[in-house]
Amino acid sequence: MQVFTMAYNNFKNNMKTYTMFFISMVFSVLILSNFFILMCGDAINALGEYNANYTKMMIQIIIVILCIFIFFFIWYTSNIFLKNRKKEIGLYTFMGVDLKTIGSIYFIEMMLIGITACVVGISLGALLSKFFQVVIFGLAGFKVKVSLDITVSALVRTAIAFMVIFVIMSIKGFISIIRSKVIDLLNDSRKVERMPRISILTYIIAVLS
């Protein structure tokens, strides 16, 4: 319970540190959820069997590409996030906290970020799904009457796809911490990289390209 409390306090107190990281994760989930909603919904069936099958195949390809992009984006940003925290981790060890406990705190903190981003992203994605489909069908040149059609399957697939990636990255961070040496943690903290400032427009272009 104490480990969870420490992780939760870190999560609350460091929100400003990873604001752009969190916003980027929310936007990733939002886009991912909308593609899953589109693929699992009935609106796509109005295109006819051939067009519907072709469109579903294209959406599946886009989802795979998007998941790959999210994977490497989280890999990069989580590495920077961990490096920014190494001085704090080093101080924990001087206070007598073992690396396994510190790794557990980091893991729980990352999972709190991931779960929160997932819930917020899916909620926003569901709210904006009708608008998203209108835009997609409009760009594709299809005249389809779009209604709010959100399936549980689409939301569950989104949560699973995103959280699997996030859990992998969190485990990677946990392993990195427990394998570290105190002197290395303190030395790394002196050459901290800053979290890159990514504008929403830049991120949107990167995700949709």
Coordinates of C-alpha atoms in Angstrom, one line a residue:
M1 CA 0.0 0.0 0.0
Q2 CA 2.9 2.4 0.8
V3 CA 4.4 1.7 -2.6
F4 CA 1.1 2.6 -4.3
T5 CA 0.7 5.7 -2.2
M6 CA 4.2 6.9 -3.2
A7 CA 3.5 6.2 -6.8
Y8 CA 0.1 8.0 -6.7
N9 CA 1.7 11.0 -5.0
N10 CA 4.4 11.1 -7.7
F11 CA 1.7 10.8 -10.3
K12 CA -0.2 13.8 -8.9
N13 CA 2.8 16.0 -8.2
N14 CA 4.6 15.4 -11.5
M15 CA 1.7 16.0 -13.9
K16 CA 3.2 19.2 -15.1
T17 CA 6.5 17.4 -15.9
Y18 CA 4.9 15.1 -18.5
T19 CA 1.9 17.2 -19.6
M20 CA 2.8 16.9 -23.3
F21 CA 3.5 13.2 -22.9
F22 CA 0.1 12.7 -21.4
I23 CA -1.7 14.8 -24.0
S24 CA 0.1 12.9 -26.8
M25 CA -1.0 9.6 -25.2
V26 CA -4.6 10.8 -25.0
F27 CA -4.6 11.9 -28.6
S28 CA -3.1 8.5 -29.7
V29 CA -5.9 6.7 -27.9
L30 CA -8.5 9.1 -29.3
I31 CA -7.4 8.4 -32.9
L32 CA -7.0 4.7 -32.3
S33 CA -10.5 4.4 -30.8
N34 CA -12.1 6.1 -33.7
F35 CA -10.6 3.8 -36.2
F36 CA -11.7 0.8 -34.2
I37 CA -15.2 2.3 -33.8
L38 CA -15.3 2.9 -37.6
M39 CA -14.2 -0.7 -38.3
C40 CA -16.6 -2.3 -35.9
G41 CA -19.6 -0.1 -36.6
D42 CA -22.5 -0.5 -39.1
A43 CA -21.9 2.7 -41.1
I44 CA -19.2 1.0 -43.2
N45 CA -21.6 -1.6 -44.4
A46 CA -23.6 1.0 -46.2
L47 CA -20.7 1.2 -48.8
G48 CA -21.6 -2.1 -50.3
E49 CA -19.9 -5.4 -49.8
Y50 CA -16.8 -4.7 -52.0
N51 CA -16.2 -1.2 -50.7
A52 CA -16.9 -2.3 -47.1
N53 CA -14.4 -5.1 -47.3
Y54 CA -11.8 -2.9 -49.0
T55 CA -12.3 -0.1 -46.4
K56 CA -12.1 -2.5 -43.5
M57 CA -8.8 -3.8 -44.9
M58 CA -7.4 -0.3 -45.2
I59 CA -8.5 0.6 -41.7
Q60 CA -6.8 -2.5 -40.3
I61 CA -3.6 -1.5 -42.0
I62 CA -3.9 2.1 -40.6
I63 CA -4.5 0.6 -37.1
V64 CA -1.3 -1.5 -37.4
I65 CA 0.7 1.4 -38.6
L66 CA -0.7 3.6 -35.8
C67 CA 0.1 1.0 -33.1
I68 CA 3.7 0.7 -34.4
F69 CA 4.0 4.5 -34.3
I70 CA 2.6 4.6 -30.7
F71 CA 4.9 1.8 -29.7
F72 CA 8.1 3.7 -30.8
F73 CA 6.7 7.1 -29.6
I74 CA 6.1 5.7 -26.1
W75 CA 9.5 3.9 -26.2
Y76 CA 11.3 7.3 -26.9
T77 CA 9.3 9.5 -24.5
S78 CA 9.3 6.9 -21.7
N79 CA 13.2 6.7 -22.0
I80 CA 13.4 10.5 -21.6
F81 CA 10.8 10.4 -18.7
L82 CA 12.9 7.7 -16.9
K83 CA 16.1 9.6 -17.4
N84 CA 14.6 12.8 -16.0
R85 CA 13.7 10.8 -12.9
K86 CA 17.1 9.2 -12.3
K87 CA 18.3 11.8 -9.8
E88 CA 15.1 11.3 -7.8
I89 CA 15.6 7.5 -8.0
G90 CA 19.2 7.9 -6.9
L91 CA 18.1 9.9 -3.8
Y92 CA 15.5 7.1 -3.0
T93 CA 18.4 4.6 -2.8
F94 CA 20.3 6.9 -0.4
M95 CA 17.2 6.9 1.8
G96 CA 17.4 3.1 2.0
V97 CA 14.8 2.2 -0.6
D98 CA 15.8 -0.8 -2.6
L99 CA 15.8 -0.7 -6.4
K100 CA 13.0 -3.3 -6.7
T101 CA 10.7 -1.0 -4.6
I102 CA 11.7 2.0 -6.7
G103 CA 11.1 0.1 -9.9
S104 CA 7.6 -0.9 -8.5
I105 CA 6.9 2.8 -7.8
Y106 CA 7.9 3.7 -11.3
F107 CA 5.8 0.9 -12.8
I108 CA 2.7 1.9 -10.9
E109 CA 3.2 5.5 -11.7
M110 CA 3.5 4.7 -15.4
M111 CA 0.4 2.5 -15.3
L112 CA -1.6 5.3 -13.7
I113 CA -0.5 7.6 -16.5
G114 CA -1.5 4.9 -19.1
I115 CA -4.8 4.0 -17.6
T116 CA -5.8 7.7 -17.2
A117 CA -4.8 8.5 -20.7
C118 CA -6.6 5.4 -22.0
V119 CA -9.9 6.3 -20.2
V120 CA -9.7 10.0 -21.2
G121 CA -8.8 9.1 -24.8
I122 CA -11.5 6.5 -25.3
S123 CA -14.1 8.9 -23.7
L124 CA -13.1 11.7 -26.1
G125 CA -12.9 9.3 -29.0
A126 CA -16.5 8.0 -28.4
L127 CA -17.8 11.6 -28.1
L128 CA -16.1 12.6 -31.3
S129 CA -16.6 9.4 -33.3
K130 CA -19.6 10.7 -35.3
F131 CA -17.7 13.8 -36.4
F132 CA -14.6 11.6 -37.2
Q133 CA -16.6 9.3 -39.4
V134 CA -18.2 12.3 -41.2
V135 CA -14.8 13.6 -42.0
I136 CA -13.4 10.3 -43.1
F137 CA -16.3 9.4 -45.4
G138 CA -16.2 13.0 -46.7
L139 CA -12.5 12.8 -47.6
A140 CA -13.1 9.4 -49.2
G141 CA -15.9 10.8 -51.3
F142 CA -18.6 8.5 -49.9
K143 CA -22.1 9.8 -49.1
V144 CA -23.0 7.9 -46.0
K145 CA -25.5 8.8 -43.3
V146 CA -23.6 8.6 -40.1
S147 CA -25.1 7.9 -36.7
L148 CA -23.5 7.5 -33.2
D149 CA -22.6 3.8 -33.4
I150 CA -20.2 2.8 -30.6
T151 CA -19.7 -0.9 -29.9
V152 CA -18.2 -2.3 -26.7
S153 CA -15.9 -4.4 -28.9
A154 CA -14.3 -1.3 -30.4
L155 CA -13.6 0.2 -27.0
V156 CA -12.2 -3.0 -25.6
R157 CA -9.9 -3.5 -28.6
T158 CA -8.7 0.1 -28.2
A159 CA -8.0 -0.4 -24.5
I160 CA -6.2 -3.7 -25.1
A161 CA -4.1 -2.4 -28.0
F162 CA -2.9 0.7 -26.1
M163 CA -2.4 -0.9 -22.7
V164 CA -0.4 -3.8 -24.1
I165 CA 2.1 -1.3 -25.5
F166 CA 2.1 0.7 -22.3
V167 CA 2.6 -2.3 -20.1
I168 CA 5.6 -3.4 -22.2
M169 CA 7.1 0.0 -21.9
S170 CA 6.4 0.1 -18.1
I171 CA 8.0 -3.3 -17.6
K172 CA 11.0 -2.2 -19.6
G173 CA 11.4 0.8 -17.3
F174 CA 11.1 -1.4 -14.2
I175 CA 13.8 -3.8 -15.5
S176 CA 16.0 -0.8 -16.3
I177 CA 15.7 0.5 -12.8
I178 CA 16.4 -2.8 -10.9
R179 CA 19.4 -3.4 -13.1
S180 CA 20.9 0.1 -12.4
K181 CA 23.7 1.0 -10.0
V182 CA 23.3 4.0 -7.7
I183 CA 26.4 5.8 -9.1
D184 CA 25.0 5.3 -12.7
L185 CA 21.7 6.8 -11.7
L186 CA 23.4 9.9 -10.3
N187 CA 25.7 10.3 -13.2
D188 CA 22.9 9.9 -15.7
S189 CA 20.9 12.6 -13.9
R190 CA 23.6 15.2 -14.7
K191 CA 23.0 14.7 -18.4
V192 CA 19.2 14.8 -18.4
E193 CA 17.4 15.2 -21.7
R194 CA 14.4 17.5 -21.8
M195 CA 11.0 16.1 -22.9
P196 CA 10.6 17.3 -26.5
R197 CA 8.0 20.0 -27.1
I198 CA 5.7 18.6 -29.7
S199 CA 2.9 20.8 -31.0
I200 CA -0.5 19.2 -31.4
L201 CA -0.4 20.0 -35.1
T202 CA 2.9 18.3 -35.6
Y203 CA 1.7 15.2 -33.7
I204 CA -1.6 15.1 -35.7
I205 CA 0.4 15.2 -39.0
A206 CA 2.8 12.4 -37.7
V207 CA -0.1 10.1 -36.6
L208 CA -2.1 10.5 -39.8
S209 CA 0.7 10.4 -42.3

